Short mmCIF file of C-alpha atoms (C1' of nucleotides) in Angstrom, two decimals:
data_model
loop_
_atom_site.label_atom_id
_atom_site.label_comp_id
_atom_site.label_asym_id
_atom_site.label_seq_id
_atom_site.Cartn_x
_atom_site.Cartn_y
_atom_site.Cartn_z
CA UNK I 535 7.70 -16.43 16.63
CA UNK I 536 6.52 -19.90 17.43
CA UNK I 537 7.19 -23.07 15.42
CA UNK I 538 3.51 -23.50 14.74
CA UNK I 539 3.23 -20.02 13.23
CA UNK I 540 5.75 -20.95 10.61
CA UNK I 541 3.88 -24.11 9.76
CA UNK I 542 0.62 -22.20 9.48
CA UNK I 543 2.20 -19.66 7.16
CA UNK I 544 3.73 -22.41 5.05
CA UNK I 545 0.33 -23.93 4.75
CA UNK I 546 -1.26 -20.64 3.66
CA UNK I 547 1.44 -20.06 1.07
CA UNK I 548 1.13 -23.52 -0.41
CA UNK I 549 -2.67 -23.64 -0.35
CA UNK I 550 -3.01 -20.29 -2.08
CA UNK I 551 -0.38 -21.21 -4.66
CA UNK I 552 -2.24 -24.43 -5.39
CA UNK I 553 -5.55 -22.63 -5.67
CA UNK I 554 -4.55 -19.63 -7.78
CA UNK I 555 -1.46 -20.82 -9.60
CA UNK I 556 0.78 -18.27 -11.20
CA UNK I 557 -0.82 -14.90 -11.70
CA UNK I 558 0.44 -11.72 -13.32
CA UNK I 559 -0.59 -9.29 -10.69
CA UNK I 560 1.16 -5.93 -10.67
CA UNK I 561 1.92 -4.90 -14.25
CA UNK I 562 4.01 -1.94 -15.31
CA UNK I 563 7.66 -0.90 -15.29
CA UNK I 564 9.46 0.21 -12.18
CA UNK I 565 8.35 3.81 -12.47
CA UNK I 566 4.70 2.89 -12.79
CA UNK I 567 4.94 0.46 -9.89
CA UNK I 568 6.32 3.22 -7.73
CA UNK I 569 3.52 5.54 -8.80
CA UNK I 570 0.88 2.85 -8.32
CA UNK I 571 2.20 2.00 -4.89
CA UNK I 572 1.42 5.54 -3.70
CA UNK I 573 -1.86 5.89 -5.61
CA UNK I 574 -3.23 2.63 -4.25
CA UNK I 575 -2.94 3.72 -0.65
CA UNK I 576 -6.43 3.21 0.80
CA UNK I 577 -7.78 3.06 -2.74
CA UNK I 578 -9.19 0.45 -5.15
CA UNK I 579 -6.88 -0.69 -7.87
CA UNK I 580 -9.36 0.06 -10.68
CA UNK I 581 -9.18 3.75 -9.77
CA UNK I 582 -5.40 3.60 -9.78
CA UNK I 583 -5.45 2.17 -13.33
CA UNK I 584 -7.57 5.08 -14.49
CA UNK I 585 -5.14 7.53 -12.95
CA UNK I 586 -2.22 5.73 -14.60
CA UNK I 587 -3.94 6.14 -17.95
CA UNK I 588 -4.33 9.86 -17.28
CA UNK I 589 -0.70 10.14 -16.26
CA UNK I 590 0.46 8.34 -19.38
CA UNK I 591 -1.62 10.69 -21.49
CA UNK I 592 0.28 13.59 -19.98
CA UNK I 593 3.60 11.75 -20.05
CA UNK I 594 3.73 12.01 -16.31
CA UNK I 595 4.17 8.28 -15.74
CA UNK I 596 7.80 8.37 -14.68
CA UNK I 597 9.85 9.82 -11.83
CA UNK I 598 11.83 12.11 -14.07
CA UNK I 599 8.80 13.92 -15.48
CA UNK I 600 6.98 13.98 -12.14
CA UNK I 601 9.99 15.73 -10.62
CA UNK I 602 9.68 18.57 -13.13
CA UNK I 603 5.89 18.68 -13.42
CA UNK I 604 3.45 21.22 -12.12
CA UNK I 605 1.69 19.81 -9.09
CA UNK I 606 -1.62 21.01 -10.52
CA UNK I 607 -1.20 18.72 -13.55
CA UNK I 608 -0.46 15.73 -11.35
CA UNK I 609 -3.45 16.42 -9.10
CA UNK I 610 -5.73 16.66 -12.11
CA UNK I 611 -4.56 13.28 -13.45
CA UNK I 612 -4.88 11.39 -10.19
CA UNK I 613 -8.08 12.96 -8.85
CA UNK I 614 -10.01 9.69 -9.21
CA UNK I 615 -7.83 7.93 -6.64
CA UNK I 616 -8.89 10.19 -3.78
CA UNK I 617 -6.52 12.04 -1.42
CA UNK I 618 -5.31 13.58 -4.63
CA UNK I 619 -3.56 16.61 -3.19
CA UNK I 620 -1.55 14.66 -0.66
CA UNK I 621 -0.81 11.93 -3.17
CA UNK I 622 0.46 14.43 -5.72
CA UNK I 623 2.77 15.75 -3.05
CA UNK I 624 3.89 12.25 -2.20
CA UNK I 625 4.64 11.46 -5.84
CA UNK I 626 6.77 14.53 -6.15
CA UNK I 627 8.55 13.79 -2.90
CA UNK I 628 9.38 10.31 -4.18
CA UNK I 629 10.49 11.69 -7.52
CA UNK I 630 12.72 14.20 -5.76
CA UNK I 631 14.21 11.44 -3.60
CA UNK I 632 14.99 9.34 -6.65
CA UNK I 633 16.53 12.19 -8.60
CA UNK I 634 18.47 13.77 -5.79
CA UNK I 635 19.68 10.61 -4.07
CA UNK I 636 20.34 8.37 -7.04
CA UNK I 637 20.03 10.41 -10.19
CA UNK I 638 17.62 7.98 -11.83
CA UNK I 639 15.42 4.97 -11.16
CA UNK I 640 17.93 2.86 -13.07
CA UNK I 641 20.73 3.63 -10.69
CA UNK I 642 18.67 2.29 -7.81
CA UNK I 643 19.16 -1.22 -9.11
CA UNK I 644 22.67 -1.48 -7.69
CA UNK I 645 21.70 -0.34 -4.23
CA UNK I 646 21.32 -3.01 -1.50
CA UNK I 647 17.74 -3.66 -0.43
CA UNK I 648 18.15 -2.44 3.12
CA UNK I 649 19.59 0.89 1.96
CA UNK I 650 16.89 1.31 -0.66
CA UNK I 651 14.26 0.63 1.91
CA UNK I 652 15.58 3.11 4.39
CA UNK I 653 15.73 5.72 1.66
CA UNK I 654 12.16 5.09 0.62
CA UNK I 655 10.97 5.24 4.22
CA UNK I 656 12.62 8.64 4.58
CA UNK I 657 10.19 10.02 2.02
CA UNK I 658 7.14 11.54 3.70
CA UNK I 659 4.12 9.52 2.67
CA UNK I 660 5.94 6.27 2.18
CA UNK I 661 5.42 3.79 4.99
CA UNK I 662 6.32 0.12 5.36
CA UNK I 663 3.70 -1.20 3.01
CA UNK I 664 4.38 1.22 0.18
CA UNK I 665 8.16 0.76 0.54
CA UNK I 666 7.88 -3.00 0.46
CA UNK I 667 5.49 -2.90 -2.51
CA UNK I 668 8.01 -0.82 -4.47
CA UNK I 669 10.91 -3.07 -3.48
CA UNK I 670 9.03 -6.34 -4.11
CA UNK I 671 7.14 -5.50 -7.29
CA UNK I 672 9.21 -2.64 -8.70
CA UNK I 673 12.69 -3.86 -8.00
CA UNK I 674 12.12 -7.59 -7.55
CA UNK I 675 13.65 -7.61 -4.06
CA UNK I 676 12.88 -10.08 -1.29
CA UNK I 677 11.02 -7.65 0.94
CA UNK I 678 7.61 -9.06 1.81
CA UNK I 679 4.55 -6.81 1.80
CA UNK I 680 2.32 -7.00 4.89
CA UNK I 681 -0.97 -5.27 4.31
CA UNK I 682 -4.34 -5.19 6.02
CA UNK I 683 -5.41 -8.31 4.14
CA UNK I 684 -2.41 -10.28 5.24
CA UNK I 685 -3.06 -9.32 8.82
CA UNK I 686 -6.71 -10.31 8.64
CA UNK I 687 -5.93 -13.69 7.07
CA UNK I 688 -3.33 -14.69 9.61
CA UNK I 689 -5.61 -13.49 12.44
CA UNK I 690 -8.20 -15.96 11.16
CA UNK I 691 -5.87 -18.83 11.84
CA UNK I 692 -4.80 -17.59 15.23
CA UNK I 693 -1.57 -15.74 14.58
CA UNK I 694 -1.65 -12.41 16.42
CA UNK I 695 1.80 -11.02 15.68
CA UNK I 696 2.38 -7.38 14.81
CA UNK I 697 3.22 -6.43 11.26
CA UNK I 698 6.93 -6.33 11.87
CA UNK I 699 6.95 -9.88 13.16
CA UNK I 700 4.73 -11.06 10.35
CA UNK I 701 7.17 -9.69 7.81
CA UNK I 702 10.01 -11.61 9.41
CA UNK I 703 7.86 -14.71 9.67
CA UNK I 704 6.84 -14.70 6.00
CA UNK I 705 10.36 -13.90 4.85
CA UNK I 706 11.67 -16.89 6.81
CA UNK I 707 9.11 -19.18 5.20
CA UNK I 708 9.53 -17.80 1.71
CA UNK I 709 13.32 -17.99 1.75
CA UNK I 710 15.02 -16.08 -1.01
CA UNK I 711 12.91 -16.17 -4.17
CA UNK I 712 11.53 -12.76 -5.15
CA UNK I 713 9.02 -14.30 -7.52
CA UNK I 714 7.50 -16.30 -4.68
CA UNK I 715 7.29 -13.11 -2.66
CA UNK I 716 5.28 -11.43 -5.41
CA UNK I 717 3.04 -14.41 -6.01
CA UNK I 718 2.28 -14.92 -2.35
CA UNK I 719 1.27 -11.35 -1.72
CA UNK I 720 -0.85 -11.40 -4.87
CA UNK I 721 -2.54 -14.61 -3.75
CA UNK I 722 -3.30 -13.19 -0.33
CA UNK I 723 -4.96 -10.10 -1.73
CA UNK I 724 -6.98 -12.06 -4.26
CA UNK I 725 -8.12 -14.49 -1.60
CA UNK I 726 -9.11 -11.75 0.79
CA UNK I 727 -11.10 -9.95 -1.87
CA UNK I 728 -12.79 -13.07 -3.05
CA UNK I 729 -14.01 -13.96 0.42
CA UNK I 730 -14.83 -10.39 1.37
CA UNK I 731 -12.66 -10.28 4.46
CA UNK I 732 -13.81 -7.04 5.94
CA UNK I 733 -12.44 -4.93 8.71
CA UNK I 734 -14.24 -6.54 11.59
CA UNK I 735 -12.76 -9.97 10.99
CA UNK I 736 -10.40 -10.93 13.77
"C1'" DG X 192 -26.88 7.98 3.01
"C1'" DA X 193 -23.47 4.94 5.27
"C1'" DC X 194 -19.50 2.40 4.70
"C1'" DC X 195 -15.27 0.87 2.65
"C1'" DA X 196 -10.93 0.94 -0.26
"C1'" DG X 197 -3.92 -3.10 -1.87
"C1'" DG X 198 -1.97 3.73 4.08
"C1'" DT X 199 0.41 7.32 6.29
"C1'" DC X 200 1.05 11.24 9.17
"C1'" DC X 201 -0.07 14.16 12.98
"C1'" DT X 202 -2.20 15.17 17.22
"C1'" DT X 203 -3.88 13.75 21.89
"C1'" DG X 204 -4.40 11.43 26.20
"C1'" DC D 1103 2.63 3.99 22.90
"C1'" DA D 1104 -2.58 3.54 21.50
"C1'" DA D 1105 -6.33 5.74 19.65
"C1'" DG D 1106 -8.53 9.03 16.74
"C1'" DG D 1107 -8.77 12.15 12.96
"C1'" DA D 1108 -7.52 13.97 8.31
"C1'" DC D 1109 -6.75 13.26 3.65
"C1'" DA D 1110 -11.02 12.71 -0.91
"C1'" DT D 1111 -12.98 10.14 -4.69
"C1'" DG D 1112 -15.78 6.29 -6.40
"C1'" DG D 1113 -18.26 2.05 -5.88
"C1'" DT D 1114 -21.82 -0.95 -3.25
#
DNA sequence: GACCAGGTCCTTG
DNA sequence: CAAGGACATGGT
């Protein structure tokens, strides 16, 4: 990664922070962040919130109960997020991973970030973005989330790195503060939505 | 009616 | 490895 890329990223981070200030962006306890991370795949957040309400109503808003639940019940609750069959499967796969590998969500707190990440990535249906969202917003770890918006924004200012390099680049600039990681990702998404950065932007 | 959304996996060439 | 398709509902 070039020197100038770091400077550009620093500039983005600082400008967005100045513009938006501190925002409370991904509410919910660790269980609900994990659930939301899967439900929001290719889906608007407003629909995810509705599904979370449904899940709460059925007391299916935690890994422990999802593990034991009937898939039918999960599907019914999350229908409004689209891809509901595959997402119900993904939720149960994640719940199984948590229960079988760690025993509980709580026990995951002692696990080093790299190990946690590898474990999450071993779950079918959890890719880089979902894993990093869970780590960053659910467990307050310094694992930066690179999503489609991040890619589009950095493309606009002439950075053409792949996602893996972008992650390293941002993490170098952001140093070690998990709160800054969360804020920066939130700012990027808000900015991209506000200015309607669509797919064709390069 | 077409197009897109805070992705990921699987199949093809 | 890159590209293309599938997964599915809800909003513009």
